Amino acid sequence: MGTLLEWFRTRREVKIIRRIKEDGKKVYNCVVQFKDALSLFLKKDMKGAKNAIQKVSNIENECDDLKRELLTELTKGELSPQVRNDLAHLISHLDQVANSANAGARRLGVLKPEHIEPIADMLLEMVDKSIEGAEVLRDTIEIEIEGKTEDVDASITRINYLEHEVDQIHYRILQKLNQLDYKEFSPFVALTMYQLIGAIEQISDACEATADFVKIINLQAARQK
């Protein structure tokens, strides 16, 4: 039982497996909640947006708590060093998805809707593709845990494609921003907008990094057959 994939297939340490599945679902919910926050913000429902931003923060905190619990569990289980290390990396990669959504939500909290209205449609498109990426990643983690690696490659390819699409939208946003007159925007607002866009892109980047790590796990298992 040298690789993480083999460990998943044995169904040992059920508590850890259950919590990894829970973490994948919470990470996905965090990204969905960020979309709600952005939509309410663009509709100028500032009270609703504020509540949604807080929900993103709460879910991200829950993901952090779950991460700490999982890492603690790893020290208790009878795991090989490689399995323990791979699980820790998988959990950390997943956590980055929620962290990125929360980073984007925090930036919304200090901006005004008019600041991002010129790029609103493209931001929403980025987030929609990031949500799909997080959804596919959640399902990929569950498939991986079931040991059905033959179904994983297509999911990983889809996540890679979505990340590329987000990159393309990011580039279009930068082109649009370069055409706007920002004389009325302070340097702080400009920097915060840039950070918001970067945080949204980082959601899909983190999904891709997690998916790529799953692929590495499977390649390790294939080499040891």
Coordinates of C-alpha atoms in Angstrom, one line a residue:
M1 CA 0.0 0.0 0.0
G2 CA 2.7 2.4 -1.1
T3 CA 0.7 5.1 -3.0
L4 CA -2.2 7.3 -2.1
L5 CA -4.4 5.8 -4.8
E6 CA -3.8 2.3 -3.4
W7 CA -4.7 3.7 0.1
F8 CA -7.9 5.2 -1.2
R9 CA -8.8 1.8 -2.7
T10 CA -8.4 0.0 0.6
R11 CA -11.1 2.3 2.2
R12 CA -9.0 2.5 5.4
E13 CA -9.1 5.5 7.7
V14 CA -12.8 6.1 6.8
K15 CA -12.8 9.3 8.9
I16 CA -10.1 10.9 6.8
I17 CA -11.8 10.0 3.6
R18 CA -15.2 11.3 4.8
R19 CA -13.5 14.6 5.7
I20 CA -11.7 15.0 2.4
K21 CA -15.0 14.6 0.6
E22 CA -16.6 17.2 3.0
D23 CA -13.7 19.6 2.3
G24 CA -14.2 19.3 -1.5
K25 CA -17.9 20.2 -1.0
K26 CA -17.1 23.2 1.2
V27 CA -14.5 24.5 -1.2
Y28 CA -17.0 24.3 -4.0
N29 CA -19.7 26.1 -1.9
C30 CA -17.1 28.8 -1.1
V31 CA -16.7 29.6 -4.8
V32 CA -20.5 29.6 -5.4
Q33 CA -21.0 31.9 -2.4
F34 CA -18.4 34.3 -3.9
K35 CA -20.4 34.4 -7.1
D36 CA -23.5 35.3 -5.1
A37 CA -21.5 38.1 -3.4
L38 CA -20.3 39.5 -6.7
S39 CA -23.7 39.4 -8.3
L40 CA -25.3 41.2 -5.3
F41 CA -22.5 43.7 -5.4
L42 CA -23.0 44.5 -9.1
K43 CA -26.7 44.9 -8.4
K44 CA -25.7 47.5 -5.8
D45 CA -27.4 45.5 -3.1
M46 CA -24.7 46.4 -0.6
K47 CA -26.4 44.8 2.4
G48 CA -26.9 41.6 0.6
A49 CA -23.3 41.7 -0.8
K50 CA -21.9 42.3 2.7
N51 CA -23.8 39.3 4.1
A52 CA -22.6 37.1 1.2
I53 CA -19.0 38.3 1.7
Q54 CA -19.3 37.3 5.3
K55 CA -20.6 33.9 4.3
V56 CA -17.6 33.4 2.0
S57 CA -15.3 34.2 5.0
N58 CA -17.3 31.8 7.2
I59 CA -17.0 28.9 4.7
E60 CA -13.3 29.6 4.2
N61 CA -12.8 29.5 7.9
E62 CA -14.7 26.2 8.0
C63 CA -12.3 24.9 5.3
D64 CA -9.3 26.0 7.4
D65 CA -10.7 24.2 10.5
L66 CA -11.3 21.1 8.4
K67 CA -7.8 21.3 7.0
R68 CA -6.3 21.5 10.5
E69 CA -8.5 18.6 11.7
L70 CA -7.4 16.5 8.7
L71 CA -3.7 17.3 9.2
T72 CA -4.1 16.3 12.9
E73 CA -5.8 13.0 11.8
L74 CA -2.8 12.3 9.5
T75 CA -0.5 12.2 12.5
K76 CA -2.7 9.6 14.2
G77 CA -3.4 7.1 11.4
E78 CA -1.1 4.2 10.5
L79 CA 0.0 5.7 7.2
S80 CA 3.1 5.3 5.1
P81 CA 5.2 8.5 4.8
Q82 CA 4.3 8.8 1.1
V83 CA 0.6 8.5 1.7
R84 CA 0.7 11.0 4.6
N85 CA 2.7 13.5 2.5
D86 CA 0.4 13.1 -0.5
L87 CA -2.7 13.6 1.6
A88 CA -1.2 16.7 3.2
H89 CA -0.5 18.1 -0.2
L90 CA -3.9 17.3 -1.6
I91 CA -5.6 19.0 1.4
S92 CA -3.4 22.1 1.1
H93 CA -4.1 22.4 -2.7
L94 CA -7.8 22.2 -2.0
D95 CA -7.6 24.8 0.7
Q96 CA -6.0 27.2 -1.8
V97 CA -9.2 27.3 -3.9
A98 CA -11.3 28.5 -0.9
N99 CA -8.5 30.9 0.1
S100 CA -8.6 32.5 -3.4
A101 CA -12.4 32.9 -3.3
N102 CA -12.2 34.5 0.1
A103 CA -9.4 36.9 -1.1
G104 CA -11.7 38.0 -3.9
A105 CA -14.6 38.5 -1.6
R106 CA -12.5 40.7 0.8
R107 CA -11.5 42.9 -2.2
L108 CA -15.1 43.4 -3.1
G109 CA -15.7 44.7 0.5
V110 CA -13.5 47.8 -0.1
L111 CA -14.6 48.7 -3.6
K112 CA -17.7 50.3 -5.1
P113 CA -19.9 48.8 -7.8
E114 CA -19.0 51.6 -10.2
H115 CA -15.4 50.7 -10.0
I116 CA -15.9 47.4 -11.7
E117 CA -19.0 48.0 -13.8
P118 CA -16.9 48.3 -17.1
I119 CA -15.6 44.8 -16.6
A120 CA -18.6 43.3 -14.8
D121 CA -19.7 40.8 -17.5
M122 CA -16.2 39.5 -17.9
L123 CA -15.7 39.1 -14.2
L124 CA -18.9 37.1 -13.9
E125 CA -17.8 35.0 -16.9
M126 CA -14.5 34.3 -15.1
V127 CA -16.4 33.3 -11.9
D128 CA -18.8 31.1 -13.7
K129 CA -15.9 29.1 -15.3
S130 CA -14.2 29.0 -11.9
I131 CA -17.4 27.6 -10.3
E132 CA -17.5 24.9 -13.0
G133 CA -13.8 24.1 -12.3
A134 CA -14.5 23.8 -8.6
E135 CA -17.5 21.6 -9.3
V136 CA -15.5 19.3 -11.6
L137 CA -12.7 19.2 -9.0
R138 CA -15.1 18.3 -6.2
D139 CA -16.4 15.4 -8.4
T140 CA -12.9 14.4 -9.4
I141 CA -11.8 14.1 -5.7
E142 CA -14.8 11.8 -5.1
I143 CA -14.0 9.7 -8.2
E144 CA -10.4 9.5 -7.1
I145 CA -11.4 8.3 -3.6
E146 CA -13.5 5.6 -5.2
G147 CA -10.4 4.5 -7.1
K148 CA -12.1 4.9 -10.5
T149 CA -9.0 6.5 -12.1
E150 CA -10.3 5.7 -15.6
D151 CA -12.9 8.4 -15.1
V152 CA -10.5 11.0 -13.7
D153 CA -8.4 11.9 -16.8
A154 CA -11.3 13.6 -18.7
S155 CA -12.2 15.6 -15.6
I156 CA -8.6 16.8 -15.2
T157 CA -8.6 17.8 -18.9
R158 CA -11.8 19.8 -18.4
I159 CA -10.3 21.6 -15.4
N160 CA -7.2 22.4 -17.5
Y161 CA -9.4 23.8 -20.3
L162 CA -11.4 25.9 -17.9
E163 CA -8.3 27.4 -16.4
H164 CA -7.1 28.3 -19.9
E165 CA -10.5 30.0 -20.6
V166 CA -10.2 32.0 -17.4
D167 CA -6.7 33.1 -18.5
Q168 CA -8.1 34.3 -21.8
I169 CA -10.8 36.3 -20.1
H170 CA -8.2 37.8 -17.8
Y171 CA -6.3 39.0 -20.8
R172 CA -9.4 40.6 -22.3
I173 CA -10.1 42.4 -19.0
L174 CA -6.6 43.8 -18.9
Q175 CA -7.1 45.1 -22.5
K176 CA -10.4 46.7 -21.5
L177 CA -8.9 48.3 -18.4
N178 CA -6.1 49.8 -20.6
Q179 CA -8.8 51.6 -22.6
L180 CA -10.5 53.2 -19.6
D181 CA -9.8 56.6 -18.1
Y182 CA -9.0 56.1 -14.4
K183 CA -8.3 59.7 -13.4
E184 CA -11.0 59.6 -10.7
F185 CA -9.7 56.3 -9.3
S186 CA -7.1 56.4 -6.5
P187 CA -4.0 54.2 -6.8
F188 CA -5.5 52.1 -3.9
V189 CA -8.7 51.4 -6.0
A190 CA -6.7 50.5 -9.0
L191 CA -4.5 48.1 -7.0
T192 CA -7.5 46.5 -5.3
M193 CA -9.2 46.0 -8.6
Y194 CA -6.1 44.3 -9.9
Q195 CA -6.0 42.1 -6.8
L196 CA -9.7 41.2 -7.2
I197 CA -9.1 40.1 -10.8
G198 CA -6.0 38.1 -9.7
A199 CA -7.9 36.4 -6.9
I200 CA -10.6 35.2 -9.3
E201 CA -8.0 33.9 -11.7
Q202 CA -6.3 32.2 -8.8
I203 CA -9.5 30.2 -8.1
S204 CA -9.1 28.4 -11.4
D205 CA -5.3 28.2 -11.0
A206 CA -5.8 26.4 -7.7
C207 CA -8.3 24.0 -9.1
E208 CA -5.9 23.2 -11.9
A209 CA -3.0 22.7 -9.4
T210 CA -5.1 20.3 -7.4
A211 CA -6.2 18.4 -10.4
D212 CA -2.6 18.2 -11.7
F213 CA -1.6 16.8 -8.3
V214 CA -4.3 14.1 -8.6
K215 CA -2.8 13.2 -12.0
I216 CA 0.6 12.9 -10.4
I217 CA -0.8 10.5 -7.8
N218 CA -2.2 8.3 -10.5
L219 CA 1.0 8.3 -12.5
Q220 CA 2.9 7.3 -9.3
A221 CA 0.5 4.4 -8.8
A222 CA 0.8 3.3 -12.5
R223 CA 4.6 3.2 -12.3
Q224 CA 4.5 1.0 -9.2
K225 CA 2.2 -1.6 -10.8

